[in-house]
Structure formats: structure tokens, C-alpha cells
mmCIF file of C-alpha atoms and ligand atoms in Angstrom:
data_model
loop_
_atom_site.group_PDB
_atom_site.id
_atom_site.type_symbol
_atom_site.label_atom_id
_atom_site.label_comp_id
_atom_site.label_asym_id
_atom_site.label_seq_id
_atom_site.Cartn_x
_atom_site.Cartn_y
_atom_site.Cartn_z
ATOM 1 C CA UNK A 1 106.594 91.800 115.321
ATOM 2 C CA UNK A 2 106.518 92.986 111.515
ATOM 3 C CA UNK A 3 103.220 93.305 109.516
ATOM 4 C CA UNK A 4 103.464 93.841 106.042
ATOM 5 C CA UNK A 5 100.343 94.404 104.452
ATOM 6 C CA UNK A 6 99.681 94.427 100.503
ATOM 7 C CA UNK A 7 96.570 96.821 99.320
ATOM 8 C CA UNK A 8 95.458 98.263 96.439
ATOM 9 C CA UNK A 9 93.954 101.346 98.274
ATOM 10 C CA UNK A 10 96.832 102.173 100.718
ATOM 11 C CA UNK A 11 95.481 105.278 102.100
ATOM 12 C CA UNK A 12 92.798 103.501 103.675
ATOM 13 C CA UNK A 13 95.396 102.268 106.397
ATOM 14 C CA UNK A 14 96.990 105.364 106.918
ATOM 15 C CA UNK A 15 94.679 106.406 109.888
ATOM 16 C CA UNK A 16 94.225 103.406 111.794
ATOM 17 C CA UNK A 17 98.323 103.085 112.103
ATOM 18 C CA UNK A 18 98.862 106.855 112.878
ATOM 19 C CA UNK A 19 96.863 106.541 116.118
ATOM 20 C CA UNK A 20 97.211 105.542 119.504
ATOM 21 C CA UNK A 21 97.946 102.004 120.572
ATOM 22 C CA UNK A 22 99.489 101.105 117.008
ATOM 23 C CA UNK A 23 101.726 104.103 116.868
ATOM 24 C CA UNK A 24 103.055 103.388 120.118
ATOM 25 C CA UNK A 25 103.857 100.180 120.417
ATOM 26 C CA UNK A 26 106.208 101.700 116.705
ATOM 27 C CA UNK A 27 107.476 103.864 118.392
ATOM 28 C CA UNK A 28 108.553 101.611 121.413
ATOM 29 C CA UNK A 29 109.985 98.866 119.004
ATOM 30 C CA UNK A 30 107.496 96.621 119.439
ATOM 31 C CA UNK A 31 105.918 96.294 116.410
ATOM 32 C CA UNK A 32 105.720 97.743 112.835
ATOM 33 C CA UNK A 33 103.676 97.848 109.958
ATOM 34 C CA UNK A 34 104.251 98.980 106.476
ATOM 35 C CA UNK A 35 101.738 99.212 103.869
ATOM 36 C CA UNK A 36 102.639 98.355 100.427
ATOM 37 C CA UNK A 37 100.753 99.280 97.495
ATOM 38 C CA UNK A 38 99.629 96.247 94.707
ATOM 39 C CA UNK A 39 100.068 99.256 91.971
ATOM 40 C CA UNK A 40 103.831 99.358 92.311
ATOM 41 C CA UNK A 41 104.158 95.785 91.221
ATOM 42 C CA UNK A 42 101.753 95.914 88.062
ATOM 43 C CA UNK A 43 103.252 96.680 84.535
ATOM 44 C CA UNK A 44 102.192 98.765 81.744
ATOM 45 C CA UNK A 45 101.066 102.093 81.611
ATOM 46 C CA UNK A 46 97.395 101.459 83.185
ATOM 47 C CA UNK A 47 99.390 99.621 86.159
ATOM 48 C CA UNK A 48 96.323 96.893 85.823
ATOM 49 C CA UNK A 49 96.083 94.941 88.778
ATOM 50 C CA UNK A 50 92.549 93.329 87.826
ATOM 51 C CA UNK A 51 90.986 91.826 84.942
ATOM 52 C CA UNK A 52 87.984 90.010 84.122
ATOM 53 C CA UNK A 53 86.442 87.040 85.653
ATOM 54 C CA UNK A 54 87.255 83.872 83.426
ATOM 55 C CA UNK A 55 83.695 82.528 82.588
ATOM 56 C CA UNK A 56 82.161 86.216 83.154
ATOM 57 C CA UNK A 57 79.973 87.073 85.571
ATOM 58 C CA UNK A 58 80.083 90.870 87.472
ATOM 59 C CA UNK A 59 83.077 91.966 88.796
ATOM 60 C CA UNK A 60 87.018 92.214 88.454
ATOM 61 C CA UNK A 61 88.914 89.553 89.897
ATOM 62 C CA UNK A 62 92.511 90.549 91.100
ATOM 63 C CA UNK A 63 95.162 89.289 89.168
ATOM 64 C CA UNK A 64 97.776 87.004 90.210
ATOM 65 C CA UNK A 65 101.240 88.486 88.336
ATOM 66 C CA UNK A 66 101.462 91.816 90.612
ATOM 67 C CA UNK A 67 100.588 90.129 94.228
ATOM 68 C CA UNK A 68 103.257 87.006 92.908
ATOM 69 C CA UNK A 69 105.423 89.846 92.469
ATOM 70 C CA UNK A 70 104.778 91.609 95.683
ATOM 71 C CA UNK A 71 104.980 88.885 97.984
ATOM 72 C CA UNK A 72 108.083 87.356 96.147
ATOM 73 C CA UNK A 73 110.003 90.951 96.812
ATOM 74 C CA UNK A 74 108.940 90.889 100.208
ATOM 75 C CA UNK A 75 110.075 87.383 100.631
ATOM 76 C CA UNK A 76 113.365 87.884 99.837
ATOM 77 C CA UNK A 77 113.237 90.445 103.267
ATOM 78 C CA UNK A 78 111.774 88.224 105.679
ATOM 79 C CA UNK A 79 110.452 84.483 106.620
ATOM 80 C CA UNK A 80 106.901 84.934 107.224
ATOM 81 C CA UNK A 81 105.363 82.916 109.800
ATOM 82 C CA UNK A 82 101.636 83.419 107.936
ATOM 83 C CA UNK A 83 100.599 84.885 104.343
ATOM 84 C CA UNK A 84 96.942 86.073 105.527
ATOM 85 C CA UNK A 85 94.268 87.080 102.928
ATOM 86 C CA UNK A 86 91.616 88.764 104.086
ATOM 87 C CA UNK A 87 87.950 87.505 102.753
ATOM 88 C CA UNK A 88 84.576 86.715 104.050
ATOM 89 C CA UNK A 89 84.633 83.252 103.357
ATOM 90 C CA UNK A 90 87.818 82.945 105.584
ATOM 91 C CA UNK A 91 87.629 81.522 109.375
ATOM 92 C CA UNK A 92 86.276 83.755 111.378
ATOM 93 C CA UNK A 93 88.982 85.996 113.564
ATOM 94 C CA UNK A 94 88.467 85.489 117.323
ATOM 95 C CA UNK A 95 90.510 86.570 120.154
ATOM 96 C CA UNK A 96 92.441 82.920 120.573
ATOM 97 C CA UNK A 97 93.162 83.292 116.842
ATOM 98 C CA UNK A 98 94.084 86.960 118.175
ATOM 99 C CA UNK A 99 96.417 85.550 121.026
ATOM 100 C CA UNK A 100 98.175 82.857 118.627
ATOM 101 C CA UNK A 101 99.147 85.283 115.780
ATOM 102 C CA UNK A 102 100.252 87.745 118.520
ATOM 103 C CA UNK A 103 103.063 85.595 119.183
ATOM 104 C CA UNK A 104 104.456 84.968 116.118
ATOM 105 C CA UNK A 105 107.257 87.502 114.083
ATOM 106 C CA UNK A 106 106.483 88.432 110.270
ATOM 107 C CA UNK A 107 102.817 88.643 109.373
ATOM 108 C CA UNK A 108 101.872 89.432 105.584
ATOM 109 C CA UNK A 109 98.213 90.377 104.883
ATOM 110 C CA UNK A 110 96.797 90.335 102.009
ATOM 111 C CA UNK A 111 93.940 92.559 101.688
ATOM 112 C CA UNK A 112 91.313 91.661 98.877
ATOM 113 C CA UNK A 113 89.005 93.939 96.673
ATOM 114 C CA UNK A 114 86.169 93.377 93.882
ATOM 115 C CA UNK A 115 85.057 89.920 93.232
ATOM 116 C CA UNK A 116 88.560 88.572 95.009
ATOM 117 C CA UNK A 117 91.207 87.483 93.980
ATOM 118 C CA UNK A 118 92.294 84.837 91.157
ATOM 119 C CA UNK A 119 92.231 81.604 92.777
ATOM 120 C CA UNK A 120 95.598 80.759 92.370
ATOM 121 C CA UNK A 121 96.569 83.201 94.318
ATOM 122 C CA UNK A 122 94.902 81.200 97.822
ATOM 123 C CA UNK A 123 96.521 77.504 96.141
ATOM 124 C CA UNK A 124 99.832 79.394 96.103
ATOM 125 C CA UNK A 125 101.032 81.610 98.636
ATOM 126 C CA UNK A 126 98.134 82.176 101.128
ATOM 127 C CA UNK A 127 98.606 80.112 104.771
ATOM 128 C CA UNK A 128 94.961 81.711 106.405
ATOM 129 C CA UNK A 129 92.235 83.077 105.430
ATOM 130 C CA UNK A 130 90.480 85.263 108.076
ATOM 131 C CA UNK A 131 86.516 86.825 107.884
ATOM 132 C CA UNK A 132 86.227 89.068 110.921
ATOM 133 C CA UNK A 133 82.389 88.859 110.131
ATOM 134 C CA UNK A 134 79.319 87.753 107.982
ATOM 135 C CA UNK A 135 79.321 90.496 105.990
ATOM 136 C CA UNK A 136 81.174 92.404 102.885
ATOM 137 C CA UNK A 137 83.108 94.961 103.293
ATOM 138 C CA UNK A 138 83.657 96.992 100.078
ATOM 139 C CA UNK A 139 87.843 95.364 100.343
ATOM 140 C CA UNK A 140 89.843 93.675 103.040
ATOM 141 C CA UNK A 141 91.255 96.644 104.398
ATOM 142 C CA UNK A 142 89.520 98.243 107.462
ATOM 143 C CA UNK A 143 89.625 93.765 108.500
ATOM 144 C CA UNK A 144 93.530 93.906 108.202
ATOM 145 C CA UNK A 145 93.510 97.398 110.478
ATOM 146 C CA UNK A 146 91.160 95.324 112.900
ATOM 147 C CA UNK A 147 93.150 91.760 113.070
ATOM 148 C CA UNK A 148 96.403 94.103 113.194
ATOM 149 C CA UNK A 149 95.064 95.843 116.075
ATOM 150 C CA UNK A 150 93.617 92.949 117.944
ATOM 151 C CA UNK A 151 97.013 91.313 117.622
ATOM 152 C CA UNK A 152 98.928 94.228 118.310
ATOM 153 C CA UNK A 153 97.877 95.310 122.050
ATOM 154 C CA UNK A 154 98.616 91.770 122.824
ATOM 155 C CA UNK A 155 102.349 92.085 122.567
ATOM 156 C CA UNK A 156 103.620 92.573 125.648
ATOM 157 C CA UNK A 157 104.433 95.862 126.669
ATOM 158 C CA UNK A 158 102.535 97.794 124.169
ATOM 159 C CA UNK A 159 99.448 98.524 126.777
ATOM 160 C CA UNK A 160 100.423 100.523 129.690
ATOM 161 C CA UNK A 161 99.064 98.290 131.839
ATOM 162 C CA UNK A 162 99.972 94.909 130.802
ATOM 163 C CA UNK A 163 97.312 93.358 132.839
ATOM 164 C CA UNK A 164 94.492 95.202 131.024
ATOM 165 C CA UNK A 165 94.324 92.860 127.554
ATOM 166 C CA UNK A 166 94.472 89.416 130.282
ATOM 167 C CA UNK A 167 91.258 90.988 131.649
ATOM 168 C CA UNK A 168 89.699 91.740 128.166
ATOM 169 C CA UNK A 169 86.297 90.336 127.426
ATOM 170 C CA UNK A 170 87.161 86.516 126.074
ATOM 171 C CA UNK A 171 90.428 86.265 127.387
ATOM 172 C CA UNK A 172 89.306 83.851 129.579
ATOM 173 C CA UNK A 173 86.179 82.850 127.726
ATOM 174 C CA UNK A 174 84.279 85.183 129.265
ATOM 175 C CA UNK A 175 83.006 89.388 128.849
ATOM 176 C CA UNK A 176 84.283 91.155 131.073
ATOM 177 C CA UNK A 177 82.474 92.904 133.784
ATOM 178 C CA UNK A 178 80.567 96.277 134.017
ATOM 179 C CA UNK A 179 83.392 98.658 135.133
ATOM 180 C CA UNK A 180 82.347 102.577 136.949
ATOM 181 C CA UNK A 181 84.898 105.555 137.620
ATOM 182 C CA UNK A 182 84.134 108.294 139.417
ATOM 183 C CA UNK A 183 81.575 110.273 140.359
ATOM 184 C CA UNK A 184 80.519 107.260 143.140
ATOM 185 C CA UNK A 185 76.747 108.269 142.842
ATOM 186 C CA UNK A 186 75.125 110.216 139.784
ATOM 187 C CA UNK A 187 71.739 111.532 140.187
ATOM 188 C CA UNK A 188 71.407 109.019 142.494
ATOM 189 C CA UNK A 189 72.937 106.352 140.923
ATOM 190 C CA UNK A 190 74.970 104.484 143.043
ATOM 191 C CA UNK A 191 78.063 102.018 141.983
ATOM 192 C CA UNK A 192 78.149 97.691 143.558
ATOM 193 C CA UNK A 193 79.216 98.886 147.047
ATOM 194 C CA UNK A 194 81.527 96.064 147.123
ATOM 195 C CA UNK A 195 83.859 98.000 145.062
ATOM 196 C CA UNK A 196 84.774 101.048 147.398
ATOM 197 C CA UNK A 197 85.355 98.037 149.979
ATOM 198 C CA UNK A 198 89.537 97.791 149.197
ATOM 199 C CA UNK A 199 89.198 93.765 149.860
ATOM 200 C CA UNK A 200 90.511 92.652 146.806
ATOM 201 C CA UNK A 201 90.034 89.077 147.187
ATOM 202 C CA UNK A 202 85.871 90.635 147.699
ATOM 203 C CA UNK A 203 86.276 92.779 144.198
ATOM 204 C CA UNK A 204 87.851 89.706 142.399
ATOM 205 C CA UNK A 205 84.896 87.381 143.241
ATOM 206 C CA UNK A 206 82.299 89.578 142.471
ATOM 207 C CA UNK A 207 83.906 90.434 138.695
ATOM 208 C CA UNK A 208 83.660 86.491 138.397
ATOM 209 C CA UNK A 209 80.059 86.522 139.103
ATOM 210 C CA UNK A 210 79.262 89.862 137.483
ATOM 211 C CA UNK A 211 81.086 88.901 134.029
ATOM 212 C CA UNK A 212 79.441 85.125 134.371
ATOM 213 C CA UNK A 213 76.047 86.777 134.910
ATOM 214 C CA UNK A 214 76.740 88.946 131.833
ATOM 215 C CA UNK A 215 77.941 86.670 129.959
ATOM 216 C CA UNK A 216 74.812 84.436 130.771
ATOM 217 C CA UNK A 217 72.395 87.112 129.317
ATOM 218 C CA UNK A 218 74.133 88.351 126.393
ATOM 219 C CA UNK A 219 75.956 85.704 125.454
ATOM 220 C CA UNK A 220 75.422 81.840 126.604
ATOM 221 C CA UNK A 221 77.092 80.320 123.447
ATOM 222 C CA UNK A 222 80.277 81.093 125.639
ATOM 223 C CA UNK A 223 79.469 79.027 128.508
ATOM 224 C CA UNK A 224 78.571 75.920 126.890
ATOM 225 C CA UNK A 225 80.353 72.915 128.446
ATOM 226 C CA UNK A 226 82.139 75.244 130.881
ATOM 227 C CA UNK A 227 80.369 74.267 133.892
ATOM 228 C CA UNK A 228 79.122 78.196 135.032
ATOM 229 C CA UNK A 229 76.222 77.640 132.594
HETATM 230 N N1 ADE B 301 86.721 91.599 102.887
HETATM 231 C C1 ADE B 301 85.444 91.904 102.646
HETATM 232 N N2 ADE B 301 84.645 91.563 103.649
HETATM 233 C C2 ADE B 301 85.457 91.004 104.602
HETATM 234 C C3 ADE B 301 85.224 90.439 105.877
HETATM 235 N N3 ADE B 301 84.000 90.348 106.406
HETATM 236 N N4 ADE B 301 86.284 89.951 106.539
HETATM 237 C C4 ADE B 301 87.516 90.004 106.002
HETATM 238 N N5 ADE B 301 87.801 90.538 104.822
HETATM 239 C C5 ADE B 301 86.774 91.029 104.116
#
């Protein structure tokens, strides 16, 4: 998979894709991301890349010329399965919209600042619009590191253990269940005793309950019309 993502404050990605999961699954081939900054497509000597909102009202508005620009150029590299923008009044990411864009091959996110960007802009190129929230972030970039890295782990073969994003709190519409490592007791706090047993078939059912009980106290939105209400 290929993730382009447009910005007009670049170094704000720089950490998230330097780290862990994301830098390995670049360096095993498995996925890549490049960061491209709005600036380098604006003209003039100010390199302007927003202007004032038609109307007024506070606030810049991003301009469409330099993201046309941008995403033209980095059309004419790749076919891209979505052109995301990244806003609060998008739909709000999930992990099944996490799953579906995990399996597809060119991303291209969009990441907004100020008062958005020029309307056109959405009618035009954009394909989704994702929130990951109800609330504003000062620009869409720390959302594009989060979708990126929600997708990203999905691929297989970028977690060590492929089996650990299938048991993943919502994967199967449920959270997951309270896990414990060693020590076995701490100041006399013991661990489910079920779980030193080595029956797996015993373990299994009792993650089941446990992440249906958990998910029945902290979250029963889940369950609705799943029968384990
Ligand atoms: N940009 C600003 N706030 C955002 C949010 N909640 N989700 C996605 N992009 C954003």
C-alpha cells in the first residue's frame, strides 16, 4: 500500500512515520508513506496557499490552485483508490472503515487547516471525508497519522503476530478482554485462574464472556441487536 499525504505543516508527520509499527512495515515493503508539502505547489514569492473567506467571516480558507496542482502531479504517478480529506464534519473513522481502506493500494490524504478548505476542492477531487472525532484539531494532520496507522497494522504481515489486530477491540464488534503478564500474583493480587489452566478451548470461552461483560459495562451501544445484550 502507498499513502501519499498533502500538508501544509509537513513536519508534523515526521514522528509518527519514523516509529515503530509504521517504519516497519517500510522497511518490510509493505507499505509507504510520503508526505508532500502544499507550499511546493503555490506560486509567487509568499508561496500563498490561503486566502480569505469569500463573504468574510474569521479565518483563511485554503485555496484550491496549489492542492489542484498537487493532486494533479501526483496523479499522473498513481491511480488512487480514495482522495481522503481530513475534517470534522467528515464520517466518523471506525475500525470497519479501518479494515476496508486497509485493503485497498494508493491512498491520498488530504489534510486540512484554518477555516478548511475552498469548497471546490470536496466537489472536485475528494472521494471521503473522515472525522476521527467530535472535536477540532488545530489541522488534519495528527487524524491522517491516526487513520494511517489504524490502516496500516492491518496489512498483513506488518504485526509480528498476525493474529494480534483479528483480536483487537472491535474486530469482531466487541473490546477485547482484560489481558495480565507476569508476575501471577502482585501484592496479593491474583490473575482469572482459568488462564494458567493450558485448556485453550477453557481460555477462549472465558475471553468471550470477559470481553462481552466488558463490553456490556463500558460500552452497550456495541451490542445492540447482537443477541449477547
Ligand atoms: N481536522 C480537524 N479536526 C479534525 C477531526 N476531528 N478529524 C479529522 N480531521 C480534523
Amino acid at each position: 500500500m502507498h499513502i501519499d499525504i498533502i500538508s501544509v505543516v509537513p513536519g508534523l508527520l515526521e514522528g509518527p512515520f519514523s516509529h515503530s509499527i509504521l517504519k516497519r512495515a517500510e522497511e518490510k515493503g509493505l507499505a509507504s508513506v510520503r508526505v508532500h508539502n502544499l507550499r511546493d505547489y503555490a506560486t509567487g514569492k509568499q508561496k500563498q496557499v490561503d486566502d480569505y473567506a469569500f463573504g468574510g467571516g474569521a479565518g483563511m480558507v485554503m485555496m484550491i490552485e496549489p492542492i489542484a496542482r498537487c493532486i494533479e502531479a501526483l496523479q499522473k504517478e498513481r491511480t488512487y483508490d480514495e482522495i481522503i480529506y481530513m475534517t470534522p464534519d467528515g464520517d466518523t473513522f471506525d475500525q470497519s472503515m479501518a479494515n476496508g481502506l486497509s485493503q485497498v493500494e494508493n491512498l491520498l490524504i488530504l489534510c486540512g487547516h484554518y477555516k478548511g478548505v475552498d469548497q471546490r476542492v470536496r466537489d472536485l477531487f475528494i472521494t471521503k471525508e473522515i472525522s476521527i472525532g467530535d472535536f477540532v484539531l488545530s489541522g488534519g494532520e495528527l487524524a491522517a497519522a491516526v487513520v494511517a496507522d489504524a490502516i496500516i497494522r492491518l496489512i498483513p504481515g506488518v504485526l509480528n503476530d498476525e493474529t494480534s489486530a483479528l483480536t483487537d477491540s472491535f474486530q469482531d464488534g466487541l473490546l477485547a478482554p482484560p489481558v495480565y503478564t507476569r508476575p501471577a500474583e502482585y501484592n496479593g493480587i491474583g490473575i482469572p485462574e482459568v488462564l494458567l489452566s493450558g485448556h485453550e478451548a477453557k481460555i477462549s470461552e472465558w475471553r468471550f464472556e470477559a470481553s462481552v461483560r466488558r463490553t456490556k459495562e463500558k460500552r452497550p451501544d456495541l451490542l445492540k441487536g447482537t443477541g449477547w445484550e
